[in-house]
Amino acid sequence: LGLLYQEYRDKSTRQEIETRRLQDSQADPEESSPSKETPSEAEPTSTTENKAPPQISLLRNSNSRFNLWQDLPEIRSSGVLSILQPDEIKLQEAMFELVTSEASYYKSLNLLVSHFMENERLKKILHQSEAHILFSNVLDVMAVSERFLLDLEQRVEENIVISDVCDIVYQHTVNHFSVYITYVSNQTYQERAYKQLLQDKPAFRELISQLELDPKCKGLSFSSFLILPFQRITRLKLLVQNILKKVEEKSDRESTALDAHKELETVVKACNEGVRKMSRTEQMISIQKKLEFKIKSVPIISHSRWLLKQGELQQMNGPKTSRTLRTKKLFREIYLFLFNDLLVICRQIPGDKYQVFDSAPRGLLRVEELEDQGQSLANVFILRLLENADDREASYMLKASSQSEMKRWMISLAPNRRTKFVSFTSRLVDCPQIQCVHPYVAQQPDELSLELADVLNILDKTDDGWIFGERLHDQERGWFPSSMGEEILNPKIRAQNLKECFRVHKSDDSQRRKLGSRNRQ
């Protein structure tokens, strides 16, 4: 049946991980850069077929192979591999992967529509409004993918050596990819509706399970098909980045790739904001209802405000000099709500409510880690409010439950302070790096979700297994378990990764200046 996009993407990223592992173990990265193997859909066919002008019809031929560009029979028989430079062959492979992965993606979208959405039994079970929330504008997304793929195929068939694909990516991103923003922005409603349907409608639950068992689905879940558009638009940006790293500098193809990347980044950011907007609004309303102000009330709900971190800490009671380690209640519980522009300090009261007794703008917060003062004062830090709710300076001595929790609070409260490996006021030169080998879904607002093969700068780490990192391809920052990745030990590979990152973002000078020193929270 060939590879569905989920399988294709998984194999491609795992191959990327293995290539980096090999490079990291070598002294010279250039000596260990094997051709990236794009996942193969079938066994290679005879090299005697398709000797005529190339007809690489990935859309119309359901059994088409997803081999390397250089393994195509028409490429091998043409003799072009003996003429092209190695760098040009790598570029051809990068462009070919963008085309073949789009074909695989279209195939998975088609299955989502034909196998699930258009199932007659499912249509009878779902109300029209439920179906609309569940599938949104997926038909528009599929139509856009088909048109995009046809244009890519036409380009591939023009010449056995692909001239460019980023100009096509640019045109389609500008003119058609807004359908992705609509689909992805519906994700919060979609997830909620799916969970509710599974819970409330046994017939829906049973039918989805039956449809998932069909061999066409290759053991993949219905939800893995629903999330395809968001995964694809993000991956497409990375594929263009991969092309950009391989085109000759100051060339027309570099200019086109930069333009395509910039437009894709705009769409991806709009998708992310669409997802966040709804969940943030609902979260702010929920928090507002739980707060009771002992001080002058502060309006919590704002379109430009969102939660960064919340949780319980232990506050030291009374002046530091008046307490000894024998005091039974050296600390008492307080609860913090930290927003992107405001800190609210509370005490939990009965009825799942919080009484606010102090607050301060986030920009007027300072933190200081205490020197080692024994087990009772481990993981303790000082929080200073330069101007609190009473318009005066206030200090709190706070104890976290672990070293990682202390560091996470300190970085969230004062994001521009120096971390273990880098100062946020200087450019990164050579700090540790890590590549993701296990995907991770963020559990807290200050955490970072990771995809396979993501490469990140390590900005800080804790002894209890957490890393604060910055992903190179989008400069997003957050915490994640160290077990999710493998550190890149070769300094040449780290330097190469940074060089490629700077090149990708060089079209935006201000972004380049801030690369490695800007906090995206």
mmCIF file of C-alpha atoms in Angstrom, residues 46-209:
data_model
loop_
_atom_site.group_PDB
_atom_site.id
_atom_site.type_symbol
_atom_site.label_atom_id
_atom_site.label_comp_id
_atom_site.label_asym_id
_atom_site.label_seq_id
_atom_site.Cartn_x
_atom_site.Cartn_y
_atom_site.Cartn_z
ATOM 1 C CA SER A 46 14.598 -2.412 -13.178
ATOM 2 C CA THR A 47 16.830 0.410 -14.382
ATOM 3 C CA THR A 48 15.612 -0.203 -17.919
ATOM 4 C CA GLU A 49 12.133 1.185 -17.261
ATOM 5 C CA ASN A 50 11.153 4.810 -17.852
ATOM 6 C CA LYS A 51 14.039 5.481 -20.237
ATOM 7 C CA ALA A 52 11.822 7.987 -22.043
ATOM 8 C CA PRO A 53 11.508 11.596 -20.796
ATOM 9 C CA PRO A 54 11.006 11.336 -17.020
ATOM 10 C CA GLN A 55 7.468 10.785 -15.800
ATOM 11 C CA ILE A 56 7.840 10.783 -12.021
ATOM 12 C CA SER A 57 4.120 10.906 -11.344
ATOM 13 C CA LEU A 58 3.992 10.621 -7.573
ATOM 14 C CA LEU A 59 0.381 11.746 -7.339
ATOM 15 C CA ARG A 60 -1.238 9.659 -10.050
ATOM 16 C CA ASN A 61 0.762 6.468 -9.469
ATOM 17 C CA SER A 62 -0.179 5.027 -6.080
ATOM 18 C CA ASN A 63 2.732 2.562 -6.225
ATOM 19 C CA SER A 64 5.414 5.142 -6.951
ATOM 20 C CA ARG A 65 8.678 4.644 -5.084
ATOM 21 C CA PHE A 66 10.029 7.040 -2.503
ATOM 22 C CA ASN A 67 13.713 6.409 -3.176
ATOM 23 C CA LEU A 68 16.572 8.838 -3.369
ATOM 24 C CA TRP A 69 16.578 11.122 -6.387
ATOM 25 C CA GLN A 70 19.881 9.551 -7.504
ATOM 26 C CA ASP A 71 18.308 6.061 -7.367
ATOM 27 C CA LEU A 72 15.614 6.884 -9.911
ATOM 28 C CA PRO A 73 16.177 4.784 -13.070
ATOM 29 C CA GLU A 74 15.969 7.829 -15.324
ATOM 30 C CA ILE A 75 18.653 9.597 -13.278
ATOM 31 C CA ARG A 76 21.002 6.598 -13.223
ATOM 32 C CA SER A 77 20.668 5.995 -16.948
ATOM 33 C CA SER A 78 21.200 9.653 -17.862
ATOM 34 C CA GLY A 79 24.824 9.855 -16.733
ATOM 35 C CA VAL A 80 24.107 13.120 -14.941
ATOM 36 C CA LEU A 81 25.503 11.797 -11.637
ATOM 37 C CA SER A 82 29.007 11.783 -13.118
ATOM 38 C CA ILE A 83 28.660 15.438 -14.128
ATOM 39 C CA LEU A 84 27.101 17.061 -11.051
ATOM 40 C CA GLN A 85 29.145 18.143 -8.061
ATOM 41 C CA PRO A 86 28.456 16.319 -4.741
ATOM 42 C CA ASP A 87 26.927 19.478 -3.220
ATOM 43 C CA GLU A 88 24.489 19.770 -6.132
ATOM 44 C CA ILE A 89 23.472 16.118 -5.702
ATOM 45 C CA LYS A 90 22.747 16.789 -2.018
ATOM 46 C CA LEU A 91 20.649 19.791 -3.049
ATOM 47 C CA GLN A 92 18.741 17.661 -5.572
ATOM 48 C CA GLU A 93 18.009 15.140 -2.814
ATOM 49 C CA ALA A 94 16.732 17.889 -0.495
ATOM 50 C CA MET A 95 14.375 19.237 -3.158
ATOM 51 C CA PHE A 96 13.235 15.746 -4.134
ATOM 52 C CA GLU A 97 12.409 14.944 -0.511
ATOM 53 C CA LEU A 98 10.115 17.956 -0.329
ATOM 54 C CA VAL A 99 8.230 16.640 -3.378
ATOM 55 C CA THR A 100 8.018 12.990 -2.316
ATOM 56 C CA SER A 101 6.988 13.862 1.230
ATOM 57 C CA GLU A 102 4.165 16.017 -0.143
ATOM 58 C CA ALA A 103 2.964 13.034 -2.165
ATOM 59 C CA SER A 104 2.969 10.873 0.972
ATOM 60 C CA TYR A 105 1.174 13.606 2.916
ATOM 61 C CA TYR A 106 -1.509 13.925 0.228
ATOM 62 C CA LYS A 107 -2.003 10.166 0.358
ATOM 63 C CA SER A 108 -2.635 10.295 4.120
ATOM 64 C CA LEU A 109 -5.009 13.244 3.773
ATOM 65 C CA ASN A 110 -6.928 11.348 1.103
ATOM 66 C CA LEU A 111 -7.282 8.402 3.488
ATOM 67 C CA LEU A 112 -8.547 10.690 6.266
ATOM 68 C CA VAL A 113 -11.276 11.943 3.943
ATOM 69 C CA SER A 114 -12.237 8.764 2.078
ATOM 70 C CA HIS A 115 -11.887 6.263 4.942
ATOM 71 C CA PHE A 116 -13.100 8.319 7.901
ATOM 72 C CA MET A 117 -14.868 11.542 6.936
ATOM 73 C CA GLU A 118 -16.929 10.065 4.075
ATOM 74 C CA ASN A 119 -17.818 6.827 5.867
ATOM 75 C CA GLU A 120 -21.596 6.462 5.603
ATOM 76 C CA ARG A 121 -22.012 4.971 9.084
ATOM 77 C CA LEU A 122 -19.992 7.801 10.612
ATOM 78 C CA LYS A 123 -22.132 10.379 8.807
ATOM 79 C CA LYS A 124 -25.243 8.895 10.440
ATOM 80 C CA ILE A 125 -23.681 8.886 13.919
ATOM 81 C CA LEU A 126 -22.364 12.461 13.829
ATOM 82 C CA HIS A 127 -24.494 15.580 13.831
ATOM 83 C CA GLN A 128 -23.515 17.993 11.064
ATOM 84 C CA SER A 129 -22.048 20.461 13.572
ATOM 85 C CA GLU A 130 -20.000 17.688 15.235
ATOM 86 C CA ALA A 131 -18.602 16.588 11.884
ATOM 87 C CA HIS A 132 -17.703 20.172 11.049
ATOM 88 C CA ILE A 133 -15.752 20.642 14.286
ATOM 89 C CA LEU A 134 -14.044 17.256 13.905
ATOM 90 C CA PHE A 135 -12.943 17.606 10.280
ATOM 91 C CA SER A 136 -12.980 21.408 9.925
ATOM 92 C CA ASN A 137 -11.841 22.541 6.462
ATOM 93 C CA VAL A 138 -9.815 19.400 5.674
ATOM 94 C CA LEU A 139 -11.294 19.288 2.153
ATOM 95 C CA ASP A 140 -9.794 22.725 1.480
ATOM 96 C CA VAL A 141 -6.456 21.567 2.913
ATOM 97 C CA MET A 142 -6.470 18.480 0.683
ATOM 98 C CA ALA A 143 -7.342 20.530 -2.404
ATOM 99 C CA VAL A 144 -4.440 22.881 -1.655
ATOM 100 C CA SER A 145 -2.078 19.921 -1.200
ATOM 101 C CA GLU A 146 -3.195 18.401 -4.520
ATOM 102 C CA ARG A 147 -2.657 21.657 -6.423
ATOM 103 C CA PHE A 148 0.729 22.118 -4.730
ATOM 104 C CA LEU A 149 1.817 18.565 -5.522
ATOM 105 C CA LEU A 150 0.774 18.835 -9.173
ATOM 106 C CA ASP A 151 2.919 21.965 -9.586
ATOM 107 C CA LEU A 152 5.854 20.250 -7.865
ATOM 108 C CA GLU A 153 5.476 17.190 -10.096
ATOM 109 C CA GLN A 154 5.351 19.323 -13.205
ATOM 110 C CA ARG A 155 8.632 20.955 -12.162
ATOM 111 C CA VAL A 156 10.277 17.582 -11.520
ATOM 112 C CA GLU A 157 9.164 16.311 -14.921
ATOM 113 C CA GLU A 158 10.520 19.360 -16.778
ATOM 114 C CA ASN A 159 14.100 18.204 -16.412
ATOM 115 C CA ILE A 160 15.871 15.302 -14.746
ATOM 116 C CA VAL A 161 17.892 17.905 -12.792
ATOM 117 C CA ILE A 162 15.412 19.870 -10.664
ATOM 118 C CA SER A 163 15.906 23.599 -11.217
ATOM 119 C CA ASP A 164 14.175 24.763 -8.001
ATOM 120 C CA VAL A 165 11.107 24.082 -5.868
ATOM 121 C CA CYS A 166 11.194 26.978 -3.405
ATOM 122 C CA ASP A 167 9.628 29.369 -5.907
ATOM 123 C CA ILE A 168 6.614 27.029 -6.038
ATOM 124 C CA VAL A 169 6.587 26.791 -2.230
ATOM 125 C CA TYR A 170 6.610 30.591 -2.024
ATOM 126 C CA GLN A 171 3.710 31.057 -4.459
ATOM 127 C CA HIS A 172 1.520 28.463 -2.779
ATOM 128 C CA THR A 173 2.331 29.688 0.732
ATOM 129 C CA VAL A 174 1.373 33.258 -0.162
ATOM 130 C CA ASN A 175 -1.738 32.391 -2.182
ATOM 131 C CA HIS A 176 -3.163 29.191 -0.696
ATOM 132 C CA PHE A 177 -1.680 28.097 2.658
ATOM 133 C CA SER A 178 -4.003 30.258 4.766
ATOM 134 C CA VAL A 179 -6.259 27.164 4.861
ATOM 135 C CA TYR A 180 -3.729 25.685 7.304
ATOM 136 C CA ILE A 181 -4.272 28.549 9.744
ATOM 137 C CA THR A 182 -8.024 27.903 9.706
ATOM 138 C CA TYR A 183 -7.566 24.162 10.271
ATOM 139 C CA VAL A 184 -4.919 24.384 12.978
ATOM 140 C CA SER A 185 -6.705 27.194 14.864
ATOM 141 C CA ASN A 186 -9.624 24.778 15.266
ATOM 142 C CA GLN A 187 -7.381 22.252 17.049
ATOM 143 C CA THR A 188 -8.569 23.071 20.584
ATOM 144 C CA TYR A 189 -12.218 22.588 19.599
ATOM 145 C CA GLN A 190 -11.307 19.506 17.580
ATOM 146 C CA GLU A 191 -9.507 17.741 20.433
ATOM 147 C CA ARG A 192 -12.289 18.567 22.880
ATOM 148 C CA ALA A 193 -15.012 17.381 20.494
ATOM 149 C CA TYR A 194 -13.166 14.119 19.797
ATOM 150 C CA LYS A 195 -12.762 13.329 23.509
ATOM 151 C CA GLN A 196 -16.410 14.201 24.159
ATOM 152 C CA LEU A 197 -17.626 11.997 21.299
ATOM 153 C CA LEU A 198 -15.551 9.053 22.534
ATOM 154 C CA GLN A 199 -17.059 9.513 25.977
ATOM 155 C CA ASP A 200 -20.688 10.210 25.034
ATOM 156 C CA LYS A 201 -21.262 8.094 21.914
ATOM 157 C CA PRO A 202 -20.383 4.383 22.197
ATOM 158 C CA ALA A 203 -21.343 3.875 18.528
ATOM 159 C CA PHE A 204 -18.780 6.506 17.492
ATOM 160 C CA ARG A 205 -16.104 4.942 19.685
ATOM 161 C CA GLU A 206 -16.735 1.447 18.290
ATOM 162 C CA LEU A 207 -16.799 2.584 14.661
ATOM 163 C CA ILE A 208 -13.562 4.568 14.945
ATOM 164 C CA SER A 209 -11.877 1.510 16.492
#
